[in-house]
Short mmCIF file of C-alpha atoms and ligand atoms in Angstrom, two decimals:
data_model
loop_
_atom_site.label_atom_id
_atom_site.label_comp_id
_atom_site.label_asym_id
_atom_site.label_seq_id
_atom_site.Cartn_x
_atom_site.Cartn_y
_atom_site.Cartn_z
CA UNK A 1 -17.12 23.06 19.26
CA UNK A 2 -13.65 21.32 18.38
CA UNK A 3 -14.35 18.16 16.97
CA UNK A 4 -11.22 15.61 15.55
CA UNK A 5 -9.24 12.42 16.86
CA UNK A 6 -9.10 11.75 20.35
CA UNK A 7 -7.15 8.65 20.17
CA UNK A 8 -5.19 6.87 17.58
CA UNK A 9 -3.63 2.95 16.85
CA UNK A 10 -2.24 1.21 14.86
CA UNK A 11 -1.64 -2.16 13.75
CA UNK A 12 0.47 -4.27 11.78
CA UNK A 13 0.53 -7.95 10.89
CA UNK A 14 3.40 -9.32 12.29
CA UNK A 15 5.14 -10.68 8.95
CA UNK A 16 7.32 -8.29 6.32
CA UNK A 17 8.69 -8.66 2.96
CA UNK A 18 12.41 -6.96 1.75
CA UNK A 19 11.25 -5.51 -1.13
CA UNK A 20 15.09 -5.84 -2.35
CA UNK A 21 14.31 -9.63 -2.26
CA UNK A 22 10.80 -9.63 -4.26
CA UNK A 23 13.42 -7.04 -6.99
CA UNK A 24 15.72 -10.16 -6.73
CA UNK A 25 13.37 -12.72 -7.15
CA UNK A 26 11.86 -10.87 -10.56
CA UNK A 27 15.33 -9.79 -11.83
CA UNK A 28 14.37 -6.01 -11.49
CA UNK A 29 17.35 -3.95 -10.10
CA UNK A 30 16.63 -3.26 -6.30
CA UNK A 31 16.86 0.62 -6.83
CA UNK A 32 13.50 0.15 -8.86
CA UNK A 33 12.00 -0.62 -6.12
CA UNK A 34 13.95 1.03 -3.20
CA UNK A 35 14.29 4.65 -5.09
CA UNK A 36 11.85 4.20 -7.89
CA UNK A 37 8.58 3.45 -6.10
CA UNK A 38 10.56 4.19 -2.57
CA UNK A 39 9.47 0.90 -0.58
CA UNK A 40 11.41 -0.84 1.35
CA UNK A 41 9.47 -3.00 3.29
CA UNK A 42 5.82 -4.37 2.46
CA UNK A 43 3.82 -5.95 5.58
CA UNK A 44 2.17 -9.53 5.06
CA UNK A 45 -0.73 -10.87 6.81
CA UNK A 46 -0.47 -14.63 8.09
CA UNK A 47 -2.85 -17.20 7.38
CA UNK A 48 -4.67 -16.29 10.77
CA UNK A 49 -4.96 -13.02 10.04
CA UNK A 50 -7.52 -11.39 7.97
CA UNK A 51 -9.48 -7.77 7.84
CA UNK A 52 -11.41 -8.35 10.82
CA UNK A 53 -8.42 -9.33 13.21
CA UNK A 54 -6.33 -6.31 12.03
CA UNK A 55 -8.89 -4.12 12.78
CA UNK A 56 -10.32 -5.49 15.66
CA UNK A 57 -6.19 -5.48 17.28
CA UNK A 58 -6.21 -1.78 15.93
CA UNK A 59 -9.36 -0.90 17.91
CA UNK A 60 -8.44 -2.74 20.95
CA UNK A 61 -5.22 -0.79 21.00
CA UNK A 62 -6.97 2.61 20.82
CA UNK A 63 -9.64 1.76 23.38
CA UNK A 64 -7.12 0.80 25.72
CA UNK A 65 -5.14 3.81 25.00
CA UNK A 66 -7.62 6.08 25.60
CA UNK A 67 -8.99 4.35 28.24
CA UNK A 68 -12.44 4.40 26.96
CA UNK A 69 -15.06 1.48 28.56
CA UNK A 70 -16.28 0.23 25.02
CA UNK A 71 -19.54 0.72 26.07
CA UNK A 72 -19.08 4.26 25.55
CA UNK A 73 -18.81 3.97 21.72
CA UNK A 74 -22.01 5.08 20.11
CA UNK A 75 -20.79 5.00 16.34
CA UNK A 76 -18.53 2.19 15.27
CA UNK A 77 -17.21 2.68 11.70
CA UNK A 78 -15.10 0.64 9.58
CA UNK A 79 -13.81 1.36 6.57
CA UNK A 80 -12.19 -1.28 4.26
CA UNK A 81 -11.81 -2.47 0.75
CA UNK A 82 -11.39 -5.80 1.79
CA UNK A 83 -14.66 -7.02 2.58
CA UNK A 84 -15.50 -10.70 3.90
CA UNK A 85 -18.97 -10.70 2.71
CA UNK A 86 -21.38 -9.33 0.46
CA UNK A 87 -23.98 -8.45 2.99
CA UNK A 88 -22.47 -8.98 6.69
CA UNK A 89 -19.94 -6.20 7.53
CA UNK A 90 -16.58 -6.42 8.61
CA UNK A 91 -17.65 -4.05 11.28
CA UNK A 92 -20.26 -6.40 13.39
CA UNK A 93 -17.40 -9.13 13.71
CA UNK A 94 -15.18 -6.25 14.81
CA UNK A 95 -17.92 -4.72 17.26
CA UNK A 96 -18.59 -8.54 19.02
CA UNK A 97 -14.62 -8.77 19.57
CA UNK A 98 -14.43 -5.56 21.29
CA UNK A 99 -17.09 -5.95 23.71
CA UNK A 100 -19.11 -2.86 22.26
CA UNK A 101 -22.34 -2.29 23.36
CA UNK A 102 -25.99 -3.02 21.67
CA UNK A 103 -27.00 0.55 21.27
CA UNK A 104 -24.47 1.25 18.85
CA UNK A 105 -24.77 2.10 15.77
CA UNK A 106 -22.47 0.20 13.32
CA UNK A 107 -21.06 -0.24 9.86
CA UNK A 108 -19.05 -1.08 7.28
CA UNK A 109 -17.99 1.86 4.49
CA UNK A 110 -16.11 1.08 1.38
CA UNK A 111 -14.84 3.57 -1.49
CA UNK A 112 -11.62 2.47 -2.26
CA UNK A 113 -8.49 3.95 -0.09
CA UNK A 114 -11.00 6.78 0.45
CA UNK A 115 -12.99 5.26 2.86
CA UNK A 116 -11.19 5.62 6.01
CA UNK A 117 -12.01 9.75 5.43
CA UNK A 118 -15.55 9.05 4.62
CA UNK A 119 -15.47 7.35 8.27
CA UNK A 120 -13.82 10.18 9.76
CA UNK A 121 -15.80 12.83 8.34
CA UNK A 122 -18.79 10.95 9.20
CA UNK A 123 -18.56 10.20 12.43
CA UNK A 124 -17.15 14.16 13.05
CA UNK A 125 -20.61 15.32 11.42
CA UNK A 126 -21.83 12.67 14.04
CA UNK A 127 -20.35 14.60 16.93
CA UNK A 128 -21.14 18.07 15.70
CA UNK A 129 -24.36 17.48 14.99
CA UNK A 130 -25.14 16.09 18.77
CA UNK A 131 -25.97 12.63 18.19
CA UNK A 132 -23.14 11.33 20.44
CA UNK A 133 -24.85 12.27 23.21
CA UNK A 134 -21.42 12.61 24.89
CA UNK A 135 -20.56 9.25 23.44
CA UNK A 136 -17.08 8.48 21.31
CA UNK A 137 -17.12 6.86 17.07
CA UNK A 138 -14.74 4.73 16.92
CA UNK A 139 -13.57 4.81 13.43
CA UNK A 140 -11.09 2.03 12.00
CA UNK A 141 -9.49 1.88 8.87
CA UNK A 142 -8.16 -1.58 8.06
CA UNK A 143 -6.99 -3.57 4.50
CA UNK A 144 -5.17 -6.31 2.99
CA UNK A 145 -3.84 -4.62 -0.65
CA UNK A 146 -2.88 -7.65 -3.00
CA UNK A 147 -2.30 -7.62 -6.07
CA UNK A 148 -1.45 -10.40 -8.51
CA UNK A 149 2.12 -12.39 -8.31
CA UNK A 150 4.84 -10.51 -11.10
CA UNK A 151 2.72 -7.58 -11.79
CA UNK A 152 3.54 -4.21 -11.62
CA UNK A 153 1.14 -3.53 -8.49
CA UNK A 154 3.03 -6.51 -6.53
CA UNK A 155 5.97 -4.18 -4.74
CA UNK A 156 2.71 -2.00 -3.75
CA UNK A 157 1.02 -4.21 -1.42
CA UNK A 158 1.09 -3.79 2.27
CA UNK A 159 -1.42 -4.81 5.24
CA UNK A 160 -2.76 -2.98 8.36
CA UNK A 161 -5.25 -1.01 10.21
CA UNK A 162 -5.54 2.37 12.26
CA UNK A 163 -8.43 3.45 14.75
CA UNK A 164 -9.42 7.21 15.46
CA UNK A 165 -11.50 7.43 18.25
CA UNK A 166 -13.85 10.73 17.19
CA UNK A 167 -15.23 12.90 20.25
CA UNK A 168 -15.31 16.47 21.13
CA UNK A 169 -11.88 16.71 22.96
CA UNK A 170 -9.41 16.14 20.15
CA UNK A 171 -6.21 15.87 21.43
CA UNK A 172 -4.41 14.37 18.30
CA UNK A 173 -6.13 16.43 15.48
CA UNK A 174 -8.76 19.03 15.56
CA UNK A 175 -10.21 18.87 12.36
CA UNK A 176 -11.29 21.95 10.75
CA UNK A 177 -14.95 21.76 8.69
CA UNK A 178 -14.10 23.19 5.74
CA UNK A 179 -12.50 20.53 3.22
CA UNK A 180 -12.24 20.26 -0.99
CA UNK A 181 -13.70 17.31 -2.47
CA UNK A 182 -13.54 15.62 -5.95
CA UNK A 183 -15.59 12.46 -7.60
CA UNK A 184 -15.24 11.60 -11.28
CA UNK A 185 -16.32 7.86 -12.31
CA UNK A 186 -12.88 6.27 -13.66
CA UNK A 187 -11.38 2.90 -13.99
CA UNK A 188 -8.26 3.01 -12.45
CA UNK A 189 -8.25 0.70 -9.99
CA UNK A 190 -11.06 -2.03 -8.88
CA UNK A 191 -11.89 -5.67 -8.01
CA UNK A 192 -14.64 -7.36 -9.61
CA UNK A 193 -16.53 -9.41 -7.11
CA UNK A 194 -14.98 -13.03 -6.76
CA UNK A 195 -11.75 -11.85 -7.09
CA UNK A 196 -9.36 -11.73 -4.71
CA UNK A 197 -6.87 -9.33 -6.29
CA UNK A 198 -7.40 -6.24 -7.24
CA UNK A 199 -6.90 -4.98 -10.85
CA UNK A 200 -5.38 -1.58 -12.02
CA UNK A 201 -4.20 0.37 -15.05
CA UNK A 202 -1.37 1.65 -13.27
CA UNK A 203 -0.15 4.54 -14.80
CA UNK A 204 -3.37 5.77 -15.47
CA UNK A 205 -4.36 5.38 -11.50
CA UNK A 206 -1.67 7.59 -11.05
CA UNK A 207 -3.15 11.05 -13.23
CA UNK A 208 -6.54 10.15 -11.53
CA UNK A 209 -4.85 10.74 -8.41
CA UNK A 210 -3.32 13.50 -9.41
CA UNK A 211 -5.89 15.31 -11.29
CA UNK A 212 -8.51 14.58 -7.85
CA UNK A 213 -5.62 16.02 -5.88
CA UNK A 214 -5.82 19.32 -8.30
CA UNK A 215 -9.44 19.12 -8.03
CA UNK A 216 -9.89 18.89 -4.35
CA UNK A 217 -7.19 21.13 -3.75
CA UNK A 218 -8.28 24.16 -5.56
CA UNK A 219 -11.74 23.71 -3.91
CA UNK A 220 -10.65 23.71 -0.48
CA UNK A 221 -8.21 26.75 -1.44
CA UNK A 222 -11.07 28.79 -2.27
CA UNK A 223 -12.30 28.17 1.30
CA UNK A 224 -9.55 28.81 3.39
CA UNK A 225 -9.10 30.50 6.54
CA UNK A 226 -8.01 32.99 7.03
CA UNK A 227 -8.57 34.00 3.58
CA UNK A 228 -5.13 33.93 1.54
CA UNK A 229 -2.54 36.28 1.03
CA UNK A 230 -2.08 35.71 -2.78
CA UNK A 231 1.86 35.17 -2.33
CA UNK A 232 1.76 33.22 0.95
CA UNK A 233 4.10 30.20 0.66
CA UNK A 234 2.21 26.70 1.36
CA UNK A 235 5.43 26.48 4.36
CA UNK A 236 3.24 29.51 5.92
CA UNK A 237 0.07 28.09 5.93
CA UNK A 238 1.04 24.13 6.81
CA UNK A 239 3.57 22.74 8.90
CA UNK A 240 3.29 18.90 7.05
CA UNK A 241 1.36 17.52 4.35
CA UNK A 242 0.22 14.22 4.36
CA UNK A 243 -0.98 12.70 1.05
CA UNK A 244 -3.04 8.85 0.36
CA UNK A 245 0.76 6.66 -0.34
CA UNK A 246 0.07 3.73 -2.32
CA UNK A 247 4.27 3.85 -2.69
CA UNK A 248 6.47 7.03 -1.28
CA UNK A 249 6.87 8.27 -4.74
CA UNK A 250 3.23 8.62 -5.29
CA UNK A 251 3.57 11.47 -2.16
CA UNK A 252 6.35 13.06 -4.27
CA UNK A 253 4.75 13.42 -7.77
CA UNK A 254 1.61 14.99 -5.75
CA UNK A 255 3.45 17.10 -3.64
CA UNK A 256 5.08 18.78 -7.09
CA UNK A 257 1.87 18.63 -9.00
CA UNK A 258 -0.13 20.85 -5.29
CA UNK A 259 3.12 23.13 -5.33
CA UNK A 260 2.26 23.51 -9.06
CA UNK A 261 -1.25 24.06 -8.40
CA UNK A 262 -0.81 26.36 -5.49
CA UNK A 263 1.45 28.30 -7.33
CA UNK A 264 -0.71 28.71 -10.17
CA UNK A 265 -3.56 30.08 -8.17
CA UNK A 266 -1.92 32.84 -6.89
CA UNK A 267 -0.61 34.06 -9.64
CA UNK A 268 2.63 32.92 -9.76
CA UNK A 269 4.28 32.25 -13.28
CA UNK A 270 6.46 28.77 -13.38
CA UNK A 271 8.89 30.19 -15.54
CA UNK A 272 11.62 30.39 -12.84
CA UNK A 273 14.66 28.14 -14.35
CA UNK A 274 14.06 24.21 -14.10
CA UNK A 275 16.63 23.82 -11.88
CA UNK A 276 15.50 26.43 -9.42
CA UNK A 277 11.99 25.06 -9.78
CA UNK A 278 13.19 21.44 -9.00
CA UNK A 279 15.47 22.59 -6.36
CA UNK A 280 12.41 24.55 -4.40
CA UNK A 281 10.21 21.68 -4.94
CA UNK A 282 12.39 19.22 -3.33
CA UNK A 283 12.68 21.48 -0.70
CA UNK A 284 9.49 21.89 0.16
CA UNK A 285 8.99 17.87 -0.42
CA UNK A 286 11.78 17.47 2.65
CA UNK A 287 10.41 19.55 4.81
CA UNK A 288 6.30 19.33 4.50
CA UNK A 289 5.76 15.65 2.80
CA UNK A 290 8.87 13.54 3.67
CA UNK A 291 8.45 12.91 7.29
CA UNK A 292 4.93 11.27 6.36
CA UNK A 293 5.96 8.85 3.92
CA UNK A 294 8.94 7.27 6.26
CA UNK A 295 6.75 4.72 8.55
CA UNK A 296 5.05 3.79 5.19
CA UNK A 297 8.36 2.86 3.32
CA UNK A 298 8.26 -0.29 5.72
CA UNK A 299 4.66 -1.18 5.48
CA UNK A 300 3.30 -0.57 1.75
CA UNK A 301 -0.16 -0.04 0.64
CA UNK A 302 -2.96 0.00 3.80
CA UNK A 303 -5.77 1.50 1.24
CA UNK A 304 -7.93 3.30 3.72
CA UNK A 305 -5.41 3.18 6.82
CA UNK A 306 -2.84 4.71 4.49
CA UNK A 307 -3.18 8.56 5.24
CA UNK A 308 -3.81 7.46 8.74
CA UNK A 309 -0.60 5.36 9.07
CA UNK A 310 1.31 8.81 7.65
CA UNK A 311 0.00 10.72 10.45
CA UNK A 312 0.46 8.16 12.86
CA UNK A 313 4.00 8.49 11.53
CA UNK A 314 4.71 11.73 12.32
CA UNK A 315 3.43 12.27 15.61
CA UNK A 316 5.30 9.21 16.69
CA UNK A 317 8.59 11.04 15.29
CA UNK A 318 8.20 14.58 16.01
CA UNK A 319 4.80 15.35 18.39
CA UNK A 320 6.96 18.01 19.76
CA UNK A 321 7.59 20.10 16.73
CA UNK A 322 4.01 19.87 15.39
CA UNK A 323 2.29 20.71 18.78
CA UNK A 324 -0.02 23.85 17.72
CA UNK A 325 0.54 23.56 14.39
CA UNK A 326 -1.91 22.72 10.88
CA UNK A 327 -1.32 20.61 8.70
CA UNK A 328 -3.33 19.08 5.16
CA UNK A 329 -4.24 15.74 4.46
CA UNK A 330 -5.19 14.31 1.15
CA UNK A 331 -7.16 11.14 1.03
CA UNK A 332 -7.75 9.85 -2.52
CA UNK A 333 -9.90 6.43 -3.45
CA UNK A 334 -9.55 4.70 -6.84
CA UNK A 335 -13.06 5.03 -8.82
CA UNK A 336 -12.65 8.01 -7.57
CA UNK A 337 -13.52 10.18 -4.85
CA UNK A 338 -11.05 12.66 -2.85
CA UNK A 339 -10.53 15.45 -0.18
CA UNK A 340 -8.56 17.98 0.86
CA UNK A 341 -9.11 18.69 4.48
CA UNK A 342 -6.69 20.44 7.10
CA UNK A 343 -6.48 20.35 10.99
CA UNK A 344 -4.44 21.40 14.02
CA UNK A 345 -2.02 19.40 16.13
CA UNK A 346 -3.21 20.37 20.01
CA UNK A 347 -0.40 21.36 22.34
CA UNK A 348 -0.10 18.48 24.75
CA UNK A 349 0.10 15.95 21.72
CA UNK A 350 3.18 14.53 22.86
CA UNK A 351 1.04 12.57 25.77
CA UNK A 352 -1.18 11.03 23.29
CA UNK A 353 1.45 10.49 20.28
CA UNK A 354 2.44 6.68 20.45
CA UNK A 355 0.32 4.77 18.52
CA UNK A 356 2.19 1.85 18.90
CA UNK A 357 3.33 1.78 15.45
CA UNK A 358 7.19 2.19 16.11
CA UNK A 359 7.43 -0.74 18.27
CA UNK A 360 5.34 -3.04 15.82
CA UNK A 361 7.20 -2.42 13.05
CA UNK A 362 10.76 -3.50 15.67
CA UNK A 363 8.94 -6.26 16.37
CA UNK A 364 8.09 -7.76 12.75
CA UNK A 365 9.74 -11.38 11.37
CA UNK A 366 10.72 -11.18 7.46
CA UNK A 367 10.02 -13.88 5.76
CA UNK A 368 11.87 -15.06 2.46
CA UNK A 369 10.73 -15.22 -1.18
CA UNK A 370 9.53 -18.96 -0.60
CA UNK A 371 7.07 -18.37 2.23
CA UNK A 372 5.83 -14.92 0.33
CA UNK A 373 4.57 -17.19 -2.42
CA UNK A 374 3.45 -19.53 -0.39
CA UNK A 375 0.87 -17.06 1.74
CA UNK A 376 -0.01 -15.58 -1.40
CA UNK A 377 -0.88 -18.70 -3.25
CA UNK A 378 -2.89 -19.92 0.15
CA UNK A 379 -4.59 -17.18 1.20
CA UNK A 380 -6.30 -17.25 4.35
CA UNK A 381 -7.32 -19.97 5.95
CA UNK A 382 -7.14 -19.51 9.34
CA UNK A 383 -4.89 -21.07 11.94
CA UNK A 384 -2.70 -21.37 14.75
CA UNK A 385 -0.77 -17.74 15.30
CA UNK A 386 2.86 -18.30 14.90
CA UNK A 387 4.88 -17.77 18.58
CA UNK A 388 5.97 -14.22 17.14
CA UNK A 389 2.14 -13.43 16.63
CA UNK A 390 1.72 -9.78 18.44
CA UNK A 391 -1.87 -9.78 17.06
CA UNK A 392 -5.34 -9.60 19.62
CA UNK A 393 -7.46 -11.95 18.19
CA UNK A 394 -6.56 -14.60 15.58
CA UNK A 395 -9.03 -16.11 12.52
CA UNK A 396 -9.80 -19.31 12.65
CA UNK A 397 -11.25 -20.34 9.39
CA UNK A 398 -14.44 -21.11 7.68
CA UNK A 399 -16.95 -23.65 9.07
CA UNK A 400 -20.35 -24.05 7.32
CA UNK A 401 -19.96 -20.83 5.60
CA UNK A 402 -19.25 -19.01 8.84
CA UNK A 403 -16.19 -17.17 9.64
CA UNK A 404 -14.58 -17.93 13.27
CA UNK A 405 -12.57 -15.66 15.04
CA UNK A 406 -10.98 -16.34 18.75
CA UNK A 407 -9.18 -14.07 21.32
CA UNK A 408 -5.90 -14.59 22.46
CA UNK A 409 -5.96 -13.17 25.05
CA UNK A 410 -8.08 -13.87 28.47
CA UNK A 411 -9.00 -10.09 28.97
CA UNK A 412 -9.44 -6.82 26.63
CA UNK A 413 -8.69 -4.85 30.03
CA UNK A 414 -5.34 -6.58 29.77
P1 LIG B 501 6.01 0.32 -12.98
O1 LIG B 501 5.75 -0.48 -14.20
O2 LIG B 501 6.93 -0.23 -11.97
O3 LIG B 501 6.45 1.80 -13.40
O4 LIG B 501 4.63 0.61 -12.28
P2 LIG B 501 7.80 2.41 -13.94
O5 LIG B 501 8.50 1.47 -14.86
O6 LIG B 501 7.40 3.74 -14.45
O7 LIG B 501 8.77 2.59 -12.67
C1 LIG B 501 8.38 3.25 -11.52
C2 LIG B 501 9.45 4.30 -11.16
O8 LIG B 501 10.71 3.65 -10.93
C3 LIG B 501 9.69 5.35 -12.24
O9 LIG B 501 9.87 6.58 -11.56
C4 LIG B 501 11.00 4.90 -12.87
O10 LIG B 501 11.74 5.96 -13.47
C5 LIG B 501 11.72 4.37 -11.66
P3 LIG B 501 9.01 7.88 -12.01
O11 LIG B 501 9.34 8.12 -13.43
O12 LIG B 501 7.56 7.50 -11.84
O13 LIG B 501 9.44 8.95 -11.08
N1 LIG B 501 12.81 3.42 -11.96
C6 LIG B 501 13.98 3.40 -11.30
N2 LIG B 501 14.47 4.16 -10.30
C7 LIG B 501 15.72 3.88 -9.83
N3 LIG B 501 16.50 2.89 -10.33
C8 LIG B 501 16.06 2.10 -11.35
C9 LIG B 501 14.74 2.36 -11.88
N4 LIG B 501 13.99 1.78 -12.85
C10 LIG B 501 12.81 2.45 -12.89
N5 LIG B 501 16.84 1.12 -11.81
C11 LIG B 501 3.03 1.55 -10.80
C12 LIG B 501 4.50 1.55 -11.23
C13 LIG B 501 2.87 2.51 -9.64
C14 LIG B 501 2.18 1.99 -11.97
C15 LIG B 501 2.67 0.10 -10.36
O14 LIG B 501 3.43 -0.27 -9.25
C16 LIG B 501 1.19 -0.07 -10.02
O15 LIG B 501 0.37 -0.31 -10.90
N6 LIG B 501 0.82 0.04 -8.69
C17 LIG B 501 -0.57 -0.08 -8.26
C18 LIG B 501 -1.38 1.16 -8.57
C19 LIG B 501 -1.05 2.35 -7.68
O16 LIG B 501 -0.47 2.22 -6.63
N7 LIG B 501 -1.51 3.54 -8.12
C20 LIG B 501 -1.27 4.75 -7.38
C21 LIG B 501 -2.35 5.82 -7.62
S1 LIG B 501 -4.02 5.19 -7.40
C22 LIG B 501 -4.17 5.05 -5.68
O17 LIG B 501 -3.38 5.55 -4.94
C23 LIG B 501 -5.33 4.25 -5.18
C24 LIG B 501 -4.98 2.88 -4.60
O18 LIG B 501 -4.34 3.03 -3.33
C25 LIG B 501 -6.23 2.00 -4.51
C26 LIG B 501 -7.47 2.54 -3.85
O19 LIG B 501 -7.83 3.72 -3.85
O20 LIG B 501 -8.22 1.70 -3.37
C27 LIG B 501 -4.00 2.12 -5.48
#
């Protein structure tokens, strides 16, 4: 049975930071941020925006898309970092705004960026194994990454949320079942309850990712089919690779370290001449990893939405090209747990391919340094949407230790 995404959405707040400003503003040359990390844009939430609202616009998006009665959604999965409370889940709030049904069952999944694949791979097991019932998972992927004012994390922030809807006629990606996965206990990245930024040894969050991607890799390698030739070229077996992008240049260092790894498994000596070897890296980067990493450039860090915002990417730029084709994800999760997992672009993609993302992020107010500080310092505390608010639902603050969340508009049919 093929089992993958039916459906996908996205959704952006509707605020964005020039990251050439925030370089301004901390007397760091612009290039630092622009070429060195490769962000150009990081999206901001407003103070009526939170978790819940992203994800509950994302899912409203994809329902509507697909045309799916939410009543048909047996398996409602949300996967965040960003969690509102210690015991109620993001994903009940989420499930009352979307009209879903009682007999649903629903909740919220958190390991790092990784979670949005634990959701996916979940609710796929869901659908193989028959307890659908020839009911849809609606799996959403939504986070707020913040990280504290002049640090290094700061130009990797970002805000957003995708849904997959999961069901046995995938018409965006077919997942295949076999996958590599890799789980080590580090601290590279985590937020210690109360907090509301996250902390990080930076440099050292980047060689966990790296070494999880070698790990995952080489497992799911071992698996693949059709069993490899030793020499095939990862061009032959993939048509794009999308990697976990905290910041575009994390996609570049891993695409060089799996080229390295690939290469290494078959046999294949590195010895070439560092030029050549650089040279056929970057070639490979521009053709397989590039077109993943260009929607992110303008949005920053989405934690779990972030793999799912690359491949939201590239069907919205070139559904055409990939129709019929595999490519490889890599989802990695600070703490740390990763996989490796491939799937096939159905022909007929190109009717399914616009997640909305493109004309969110055309539709997006910047805001200067002052009002960055300013939302950062505040946080959210609900409110009135601004009049360019292209949000669903808004937050409305805290009232006797209650969150309150309103619709904005009169119909989800609408
Ligand atoms: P930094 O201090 O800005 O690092 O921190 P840097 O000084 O090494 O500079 C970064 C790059 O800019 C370097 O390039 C410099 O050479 C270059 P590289 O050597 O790496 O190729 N550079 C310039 N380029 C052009 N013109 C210039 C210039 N100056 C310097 N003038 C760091 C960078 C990523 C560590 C920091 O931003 C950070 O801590 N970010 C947060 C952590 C993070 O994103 N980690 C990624 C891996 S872990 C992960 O992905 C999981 C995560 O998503 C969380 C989760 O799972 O929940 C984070």
């Amino acid at each position: 049975m093929s089992v993958g995404i039916e459906r996908l959405a996205a959704y952006i707040p509707s605020y964005a930071l020039s990251l050439r400003d925030l370089a301004l503003a901390r007397d760091v040359p612009p290039e630092k941020m622009t070429a060195g990390l490769g962000v150009h844009e990081m999206a901001i939430a407003a103070p009526c925006e939170d978790v819940v609202t992203l994800a509950a616009s994302a899912g409203l998006r994809c329902l509507r898309r697909a045309g799916i009665d939410p009543g048909e959604i047996g398996l409602l999965l949300l996967a965040t970092e960003t969690g509102v409370d210690h015991s109620k889940p993001v994903a009940i709030f989420v499930h009352e705004l979307l009209g879903i049904g009682r007999h649903c069952r629903v909740y919220e999944l958190k390991h790092a960026c990784y979670a949005g694949t634990a959701g996916l791979m979940t609710a796929a097991d869901w659908v193989r194994a028959g307890g659908s019932r020839r009911r849809k998972a609606l799996v959403i992927a939504s986070d707020i990454a913040r990280y504290e004012l002049r640090s290094a994390g700061e130009p990797t922030q970002g805000a957003g949320a995708v849904a997959m809807l999961v069901g046995n006629e995938p018409r965006v990606l077919s997942l295949e079942a076999d996958s590599g996965t890799y789980a080590a206990n580090v601290y590279d990245f985590w937020r210690p309850f109360g907090r509301r930024e996250a902390l990080v040894d930076g440099k050292f969050s980047v060689e966990c990712y790296l070494d999880a991607l070698a790990g995952a890799f080489l497992q799911y390698r071992a698996l693949e089919r059709p069993p490899l030739g030793s020499q095939e070229a990862l061009s032959d077996r993939l048509a794009r690779l999308l990697y976990h992008t905290p910041f575009p240049k994390m996609a570049s260092k891993a695409h060089r370290r799996l080229i390295e790894v690939d290469w290494r498994a078959a046999g294949q000596r590195l010895a070439k001449a560092e030029p050549t070897l650089d040279e056929s890296i970057a070639a490979s980067f521009r053709e397989l990893a590039a077109p993943g990493i260009e929607a992110v450039s303008h949005i920053g860090n989405t934690y779990t939405a972030s793999l799912y915002f690359c491949l939201a990417g590239i069907l919205e730029r070139e559904a055409r090209a990939l129709a019929g084709r595999r490519i490889g994800l890599f989802s990695y999760g600070s703490g740390c747990c990763a996989e490796f997992f491939t799937g096939t672009v159905p022909n007929g993609v190109e009717s399914v391919a616009d997640s909305g993302l493109r004309e969110l992020l055309g539709s997006r107010t910047m805001i200067d340094m002052a009002e960055y500080e300013r939302l950062m310092t505040t946080g959210e505390l609900g409110g009135e949407p601004p009049p360019s608010f292209t949000g669903e639902f808004a937050f409305h603050g805290i009232r006797n230790d209650r969150r309150e969340y309103g619709r904005l508009r009169a119909s989800l049919a609408a």
